[in-house]
């Protein structure tokens, strides 16, 4: 069986068992999650809780759901799963609370503030025998799956080099990216996707060099990484003070695949072969994009799994280690 087939569970039930959801947090990610949930077969939103009563009410109204008074009320409800969409400094606290209340957890990226915190939360998930997954959406998009499938059937050779990055200089001053205390910075915000891509194609990073700038607020405003992995090399960047394209390139001995910007919401790719062939892939999405990872998560619950074969716990740890080591190199406290 191919690696791709071995790690991907296609939804298999024609009438899927219902999975009910609670949402913690009511910001932009929470709103996008609720929009996507409508497109997930068998999934329903039961209730929302956020410390901000006003935004919780408005999200609940938008999603035709209920806003709970407090987190205990949310976790007492008969829900299967919780989506944690607060900022990274509170992901651990809410993930643990949900797991201990018997709920499966889909937690926004970056899963935790550092790998040490992640290991502790994964241990709680293990003890509770519940599913925990970091919400890295890219590999669940149809285009990413199509690239995997295509490169398996018509390879460009082993992918041995990955180049990916994104920098955006117009992030508003009020955006959480500027707040060190809640887990901000370019690496935690967008660098997590670049680290994912490198780990996904090249395996665990064995050596990391990071250079960059730390701004007045103490967060990394630009970071450039060279990483050496089990199967190759990567060049990654992320930033809040330059404007750089968000494309990615996967390079093998027989050709390369470009994933066009913004590659972490992948829609379009060109594969060029050394023999002159060019393949164009286009895979539009429905539901805004969060729905694909949510559908996968629901299917794992139905199958009784405690870990995703796509975003494995080990993969989340490998991503967190890259972010930790890069931020430590820049002198950022973890
Ligand atoms: N997958 C994606 O494409 C995607 C896109 C965007 C963001 N994200 C991720 O999603 C997470 C949230 O980002 P966002 O853009 O949605 O941020 P946001 O718009 O600022 O929303 C954050 C939400 O979390 C709440 N919150 C923050 N800290 C909290 C705490 N300690 N306790 C309780 N509630 C707290 C906020 O409440 P207040 O209003 O009271 O502060 C707000 O409701 C981040 O981890 C981010 O990296 C993922």
Short mmCIF file of C-alpha atoms and ligand atoms in Angstrom, two decimals:
data_model
loop_
_atom_site.label_atom_id
_atom_site.label_comp_id
_atom_site.label_asym_id
_atom_site.label_seq_id
_atom_site.Cartn_x
_atom_site.Cartn_y
_atom_site.Cartn_z
CA UNK A 1 0.00 0.00 0.00
CA UNK A 2 1.35 3.46 -0.82
CA UNK A 3 2.30 5.87 1.96
CA UNK A 4 -0.49 8.12 0.77
CA UNK A 5 -3.13 5.38 0.88
CA UNK A 6 -1.85 4.15 4.23
CA UNK A 7 -2.28 7.50 5.94
CA UNK A 8 -5.51 8.76 4.46
CA UNK A 9 -8.94 7.64 5.63
CA UNK A 10 -11.61 8.40 3.10
CA UNK A 11 -14.98 9.10 4.71
CA UNK A 12 -16.74 5.77 4.21
CA UNK A 13 -20.25 6.01 5.61
CA UNK A 14 -23.06 7.18 3.33
CA UNK A 15 -24.98 8.53 6.35
CA UNK A 16 -22.19 9.46 8.75
CA UNK A 17 -22.70 9.16 12.51
CA UNK A 18 -23.48 12.64 13.86
CA UNK A 19 -20.61 14.46 15.56
CA UNK A 20 -21.51 17.46 17.72
CA UNK A 21 -19.10 20.33 18.33
CA UNK A 22 -18.40 23.02 20.88
CA UNK A 23 -16.20 26.00 20.10
CA UNK A 24 -13.91 27.82 22.55
CA UNK A 25 -13.07 31.37 21.44
CA UNK A 26 -15.02 33.66 19.15
CA UNK A 27 -12.47 35.41 16.93
CA UNK A 28 -11.71 35.14 13.26
CA UNK A 29 -10.62 31.46 13.27
CA UNK A 30 -13.74 30.46 15.25
CA UNK A 31 -15.95 32.20 12.73
CA UNK A 32 -14.23 30.44 9.81
CA UNK A 33 -14.51 27.09 11.58
CA UNK A 34 -18.27 27.57 12.03
CA UNK A 35 -18.66 28.55 8.36
CA UNK A 36 -16.83 25.39 7.31
CA UNK A 37 -18.73 23.12 9.68
CA UNK A 38 -21.90 23.59 7.64
CA UNK A 39 -20.16 21.70 4.79
CA UNK A 40 -19.01 18.75 6.94
CA UNK A 41 -21.35 15.76 6.54
CA UNK A 42 -22.82 14.67 9.86
CA UNK A 43 -21.26 17.50 11.89
CA UNK A 44 -23.25 20.04 13.87
CA UNK A 45 -22.37 22.96 16.10
CA UNK A 46 -23.94 22.65 19.53
CA UNK A 47 -22.57 25.65 21.45
CA UNK A 48 -19.90 28.32 21.72
CA UNK A 49 -18.09 29.76 24.72
CA UNK A 50 -15.80 32.76 24.79
CA UNK A 51 -14.67 35.09 27.58
CA UNK A 52 -16.00 37.91 25.42
CA UNK A 53 -19.75 37.69 25.83
CA UNK A 54 -20.50 40.07 22.99
CA UNK A 55 -18.48 38.25 20.31
CA UNK A 56 -19.63 34.87 21.65
CA UNK A 57 -23.25 35.95 21.25
CA UNK A 58 -22.70 37.28 17.78
CA UNK A 59 -20.85 34.09 16.68
CA UNK A 60 -23.62 31.93 18.16
CA UNK A 61 -26.21 34.00 16.33
CA UNK A 62 -24.30 33.82 13.04
CA UNK A 63 -23.93 30.04 13.42
CA UNK A 64 -27.49 29.51 14.72
CA UNK A 65 -26.09 28.06 17.92
CA UNK A 66 -26.03 28.70 21.67
CA UNK A 67 -23.58 30.89 23.62
CA UNK A 68 -22.68 29.39 27.02
CA UNK A 69 -22.21 31.52 30.13
CA UNK A 70 -18.98 29.80 31.09
CA UNK A 71 -16.65 27.05 29.95
CA UNK A 72 -18.01 24.56 32.50
CA UNK A 73 -21.46 24.90 30.93
CA UNK A 74 -19.98 24.23 27.49
CA UNK A 75 -18.02 21.18 28.63
CA UNK A 76 -21.04 19.72 30.46
CA UNK A 77 -23.00 19.60 27.22
CA UNK A 78 -23.27 16.29 25.33
CA UNK A 79 -20.74 17.27 22.66
CA UNK A 80 -18.23 14.93 21.05
CA UNK A 81 -15.51 17.42 20.20
CA UNK A 82 -14.19 20.87 21.01
CA UNK A 83 -12.41 23.27 18.66
CA UNK A 84 -9.94 25.42 20.60
CA UNK A 85 -9.52 28.74 18.77
CA UNK A 86 -8.12 31.05 21.40
CA UNK A 87 -4.57 32.45 21.14
CA UNK A 88 -1.63 30.06 21.63
CA UNK A 89 -0.93 30.99 25.28
CA UNK A 90 -4.28 29.48 26.34
CA UNK A 91 -4.42 26.46 23.98
CA UNK A 92 -2.95 24.14 26.64
CA UNK A 93 -5.33 25.23 29.38
CA UNK A 94 -8.48 24.81 27.27
CA UNK A 95 -7.33 21.62 25.54
CA UNK A 96 -6.66 19.97 28.90
CA UNK A 97 -10.01 21.16 30.31
CA UNK A 98 -11.84 19.73 27.29
CA UNK A 99 -9.95 16.42 27.35
CA UNK A 100 -10.58 16.00 31.07
CA UNK A 101 -14.28 16.60 30.39
CA UNK A 102 -14.19 13.70 27.91
CA UNK A 103 -14.15 15.70 24.66
CA UNK A 104 -11.94 15.13 21.62
CA UNK A 105 -9.87 18.24 20.81
CA UNK A 106 -9.05 19.95 17.53
CA UNK A 107 -6.66 22.72 18.58
CA UNK A 108 -5.64 25.67 16.42
CA UNK A 109 -2.05 26.10 15.28
CA UNK A 110 0.51 26.53 16.70
CA UNK A 111 -0.75 23.81 19.03
CA UNK A 112 1.09 25.15 22.10
CA UNK A 113 3.65 27.78 23.11
CA UNK A 114 6.50 25.26 22.97
CA UNK A 115 7.21 21.56 22.63
CA UNK A 116 7.39 21.02 26.40
CA UNK A 117 3.81 22.24 26.79
CA UNK A 118 2.71 20.15 23.80
CA UNK A 119 4.19 16.97 25.26
CA UNK A 120 2.21 17.53 28.48
CA UNK A 121 -1.08 18.02 26.63
CA UNK A 122 -0.46 14.96 24.44
CA UNK A 123 0.09 12.94 27.60
CA UNK A 124 -3.30 14.09 28.94
CA UNK A 125 -4.91 13.09 25.63
CA UNK A 126 -3.22 9.69 25.89
CA UNK A 127 -4.40 9.17 29.47
CA UNK A 128 -7.96 10.17 28.51
CA UNK A 129 -7.82 7.94 25.39
CA UNK A 130 -9.19 10.81 23.29
CA UNK A 131 -8.34 12.28 19.91
CA UNK A 132 -6.12 15.37 19.81
CA UNK A 133 -5.05 17.04 16.58
CA UNK A 134 -3.31 20.33 15.78
CA UNK A 135 -5.47 22.18 13.25
CA UNK A 136 -3.02 22.44 10.35
CA UNK A 137 -5.46 22.60 7.48
CA UNK A 138 -3.18 22.54 4.40
CA UNK A 139 -2.73 18.76 3.92
CA UNK A 140 -6.51 18.25 3.90
CA UNK A 141 -7.15 20.65 1.02
CA UNK A 142 -8.06 18.87 -2.24
CA UNK A 143 -5.06 20.43 -4.05
CA UNK A 144 -2.52 19.21 -1.49
CA UNK A 145 -3.98 15.72 -1.61
CA UNK A 146 -3.93 15.88 -5.40
CA UNK A 147 -0.22 16.85 -5.39
CA UNK A 148 0.56 13.94 -3.05
CA UNK A 149 -1.37 11.57 -5.31
CA UNK A 150 0.16 12.94 -8.50
CA UNK A 151 3.75 12.85 -7.24
CA UNK A 152 3.20 9.30 -6.05
CA UNK A 153 1.96 8.16 -9.48
CA UNK A 154 4.26 10.35 -11.62
CA UNK A 155 7.18 11.28 -9.35
CA UNK A 156 9.63 14.16 -9.68
CA UNK A 157 12.09 11.88 -7.86
CA UNK A 158 12.29 12.03 -4.08
CA UNK A 159 11.58 15.55 -2.86
CA UNK A 160 14.92 16.63 -1.37
CA UNK A 161 14.50 20.40 -1.14
CA UNK A 162 11.60 22.58 0.05
CA UNK A 163 11.43 26.36 -0.21
CA UNK A 164 8.47 28.20 1.33
CA UNK A 165 7.73 31.49 3.02
CA UNK A 166 5.49 34.44 3.52
CA UNK A 167 5.89 37.93 4.88
CA UNK A 168 3.20 40.53 5.28
CA UNK A 169 4.08 44.10 6.24
CA UNK A 170 0.53 45.39 6.69
CA UNK A 171 -0.53 43.40 9.76
CA UNK A 172 -2.59 45.85 11.88
CA UNK A 173 -1.00 46.99 15.16
CA UNK A 174 -3.91 45.45 17.10
CA UNK A 175 -3.39 41.97 15.61
CA UNK A 176 -2.31 39.22 18.06
CA UNK A 177 0.81 38.64 15.92
CA UNK A 178 2.34 41.66 17.70
CA UNK A 179 1.81 40.25 21.20
CA UNK A 180 4.64 38.18 22.61
CA UNK A 181 2.68 37.21 25.75
CA UNK A 182 -0.09 35.45 23.80
CA UNK A 183 2.28 33.61 21.42
CA UNK A 184 2.66 36.13 18.60
CA UNK A 185 5.42 36.70 16.04
CA UNK A 186 5.86 35.68 12.43
CA UNK A 187 7.17 32.21 13.23
CA UNK A 188 4.22 31.26 15.45
CA UNK A 189 1.68 32.84 13.10
CA UNK A 190 2.77 31.75 9.63
CA UNK A 191 6.14 30.07 10.18
CA UNK A 192 4.28 27.10 11.63
CA UNK A 193 2.94 26.31 8.15
CA UNK A 194 6.40 26.55 6.56
CA UNK A 195 7.78 24.22 9.27
CA UNK A 196 4.91 21.81 8.58
CA UNK A 197 5.69 21.72 4.84
CA UNK A 198 9.36 20.98 5.44
CA UNK A 199 8.60 18.22 7.97
CA UNK A 200 5.82 16.76 5.81
CA UNK A 201 8.08 16.27 2.77
CA UNK A 202 11.52 15.89 4.33
CA UNK A 203 11.01 14.34 7.76
CA UNK A 204 12.30 15.54 11.10
CA UNK A 205 14.69 18.49 11.18
CA UNK A 206 18.10 17.47 12.44
CA UNK A 207 19.78 20.84 12.26
CA UNK A 208 18.36 24.36 12.19
CA UNK A 209 19.99 27.72 11.47
CA UNK A 210 17.82 30.77 12.04
CA UNK A 211 18.56 34.44 11.49
CA UNK A 212 16.13 37.27 11.91
CA UNK A 213 14.93 40.45 13.51
CA UNK A 214 13.08 40.99 16.76
CA UNK A 215 10.97 44.13 16.94
CA UNK A 216 10.11 46.57 19.70
CA UNK A 217 7.32 44.33 20.93
CA UNK A 218 9.73 41.42 21.44
CA UNK A 219 8.26 39.30 18.64
CA UNK A 220 10.15 38.12 15.57
CA UNK A 221 9.41 40.53 12.73
CA UNK A 222 11.43 38.52 10.23
CA UNK A 223 12.99 35.07 10.36
CA UNK A 224 14.92 33.15 7.74
CA UNK A 225 15.57 29.46 8.41
CA UNK A 226 17.82 26.85 6.83
CA UNK A 227 16.86 23.41 8.03
CA UNK A 228 18.49 20.05 7.43
CA UNK A 229 16.11 17.10 7.61
CA UNK A 230 16.31 13.35 7.44
CA UNK A 231 15.59 13.49 3.67
CA UNK A 232 16.79 16.89 2.50
CA UNK A 233 17.10 20.63 3.04
CA UNK A 234 14.64 23.50 3.39
CA UNK A 235 14.72 27.29 3.21
CA UNK A 236 11.83 28.92 5.04
CA UNK A 237 10.92 32.48 5.95
CA UNK A 238 8.20 34.35 7.78
CA UNK A 239 7.78 38.01 8.54
CA UNK A 240 5.78 40.99 9.68
CA UNK A 241 7.94 43.79 8.26
CA UNK A 242 8.42 42.82 4.59
CA UNK A 243 5.99 41.88 1.81
CA UNK A 244 6.98 38.53 0.37
CA UNK A 245 5.03 36.04 -1.73
CA UNK A 246 3.44 33.05 -0.05
CA UNK A 247 4.41 30.40 -2.57
CA UNK A 248 6.21 27.09 -2.04
CA UNK A 249 8.42 24.83 -4.17
CA UNK A 250 9.07 21.11 -3.75
CA UNK A 251 12.19 20.02 -5.64
CA UNK A 252 13.23 16.54 -6.78
CA UNK A 253 15.81 15.13 -9.20
CA UNK A 254 13.28 14.84 -12.07
CA UNK A 255 11.45 18.14 -11.62
CA UNK A 256 9.68 20.44 -9.22
CA UNK A 257 6.20 21.43 -8.04
CA UNK A 258 5.25 25.03 -7.38
CA UNK A 259 2.29 25.64 -5.05
CA UNK A 260 1.06 29.14 -5.72
CA UNK A 261 0.31 31.75 -3.09
CA UNK A 262 -1.02 31.43 -0.53
CA UNK A 263 0.30 27.89 -0.54
CA UNK A 264 -1.07 26.99 2.97
CA UNK A 265 -4.54 27.48 1.45
CA UNK A 266 -3.46 25.50 -1.62
CA UNK A 267 -5.59 25.85 -4.74
CA UNK A 268 -3.23 25.76 -7.72
CA UNK A 269 0.05 24.07 -8.60
CA UNK A 270 2.35 23.58 -11.59
CA UNK A 271 4.53 20.50 -11.83
CA UNK A 272 7.42 20.71 -14.28
CA UNK A 273 9.40 17.62 -15.29
CA UNK A 274 12.99 17.49 -16.54
CA UNK A 275 11.69 15.79 -19.70
CA UNK A 276 9.72 18.93 -20.62
CA UNK A 277 6.26 17.95 -19.44
CA UNK A 278 4.16 20.45 -17.48
CA UNK A 279 1.13 19.49 -15.40
CA UNK A 280 -1.28 22.11 -14.09
CA UNK A 281 -3.39 21.23 -11.05
CA UNK A 282 -6.39 23.30 -9.97
CA UNK A 283 -8.58 22.28 -7.06
CA UNK A 284 -11.11 24.88 -5.95
CA UNK A 285 -12.54 24.55 -2.46
CA UNK A 286 -15.95 24.81 -0.87
CA UNK A 287 -16.80 25.88 2.65
CA UNK A 288 -13.84 28.20 3.20
CA UNK A 289 -11.25 25.45 3.76
CA UNK A 290 -11.42 24.67 7.50
CA UNK A 291 -14.06 22.04 6.66
CA UNK A 292 -11.58 19.54 5.18
CA UNK A 293 -9.56 19.07 8.37
CA UNK A 294 -12.80 18.99 10.37
CA UNK A 295 -14.22 16.27 8.13
CA UNK A 296 -11.04 14.23 8.63
CA UNK A 297 -11.27 14.78 12.41
CA UNK A 298 -14.92 13.64 12.52
CA UNK A 299 -14.00 10.53 10.56
CA UNK A 300 -11.22 9.72 13.03
CA UNK A 301 -13.72 9.97 15.91
CA UNK A 302 -16.05 7.57 14.10
CA UNK A 303 -13.16 5.17 13.60
CA UNK A 304 -12.22 5.36 17.30
CA UNK A 305 -8.75 6.83 16.58
CA UNK A 306 -6.82 8.95 19.08
CA UNK A 307 -4.34 10.38 16.58
CA UNK A 308 -4.47 11.62 13.00
CA UNK A 309 -2.28 9.71 10.55
CA UNK A 310 -1.81 12.98 8.64
CA UNK A 311 -1.01 15.45 11.46
CA UNK A 312 0.50 12.91 13.82
CA UNK A 313 1.48 13.85 17.36
CA UNK A 314 5.09 13.29 16.37
CA UNK A 315 4.72 15.67 13.42
CA UNK A 316 3.29 18.37 15.71
CA UNK A 317 6.27 17.89 18.05
CA UNK A 318 8.72 18.12 15.14
CA UNK A 319 7.08 21.36 13.99
CA UNK A 320 7.14 22.77 17.54
CA UNK A 321 10.84 21.91 17.87
CA UNK A 322 11.66 23.90 14.73
CA UNK A 323 9.73 26.90 16.04
CA UNK A 324 11.32 26.58 19.50
CA UNK A 325 14.84 26.35 18.16
CA UNK A 326 14.37 29.19 15.67
CA UNK A 327 12.87 31.49 18.30
CA UNK A 328 15.59 30.59 20.80
CA UNK A 329 18.22 31.46 18.16
CA UNK A 330 16.63 34.89 17.83
CA UNK A 331 16.69 35.35 21.62
CA UNK A 332 12.92 35.06 22.09
CA UNK A 333 11.75 33.63 25.41
CA UNK A 334 9.64 30.51 24.83
N1 LIG B 1 -6.21 27.84 10.57
C1 LIG B 1 -6.17 29.08 10.13
O1 LIG B 1 -6.25 29.37 8.95
C2 LIG B 1 -6.09 30.18 11.13
C3 LIG B 1 -6.41 31.48 10.77
C4 LIG B 1 -6.35 32.46 11.74
C5 LIG B 1 -5.94 32.14 13.02
N2 LIG B 1 -5.60 30.86 13.33
C6 LIG B 1 -5.19 30.49 14.68
O2 LIG B 1 -6.36 30.55 15.50
C7 LIG B 1 -6.06 31.05 16.79
C8 LIG B 1 -6.92 32.28 17.04
O3 LIG B 1 -6.59 33.27 16.07
P1 LIG B 1 -7.68 34.37 15.64
O4 LIG B 1 -7.14 35.01 14.41
O5 LIG B 1 -9.04 33.79 15.63
O6 LIG B 1 -7.53 35.39 16.85
P2 LIG B 1 -8.64 36.43 17.34
O7 LIG B 1 -9.48 36.86 16.20
O8 LIG B 1 -7.89 37.44 18.14
O9 LIG B 1 -9.57 35.56 18.31
C9 LIG B 1 -9.07 34.99 19.47
C10 LIG B 1 -10.25 34.57 20.33
O10 LIG B 1 -9.75 33.90 21.49
C11 LIG B 1 -10.18 34.58 22.66
N3 LIG B 1 -9.13 34.49 23.66
C12 LIG B 1 -7.84 34.88 23.54
N4 LIG B 1 -7.16 34.59 24.66
C13 LIG B 1 -8.02 33.99 25.49
C14 LIG B 1 -7.92 33.45 26.81
N5 LIG B 1 -6.77 33.46 27.49
N6 LIG B 1 -9.04 32.92 27.37
C15 LIG B 1 -10.22 32.91 26.71
N7 LIG B 1 -10.38 33.40 25.46
C16 LIG B 1 -9.29 33.93 24.87
C17 LIG B 1 -10.43 36.00 22.22
O11 LIG B 1 -11.27 36.62 23.17
P3 LIG B 1 -11.19 38.23 23.41
O12 LIG B 1 -11.97 38.83 22.29
O13 LIG B 1 -11.79 38.39 24.75
O14 LIG B 1 -9.72 38.60 23.37
C18 LIG B 1 -11.08 35.75 20.86
O15 LIG B 1 -12.40 35.33 21.01
C19 LIG B 1 -4.56 31.29 16.80
O16 LIG B 1 -3.92 30.18 17.35
C20 LIG B 1 -4.22 31.45 15.33
O17 LIG B 1 -2.89 31.06 15.03
C21 LIG B 1 -5.69 29.88 12.42
#
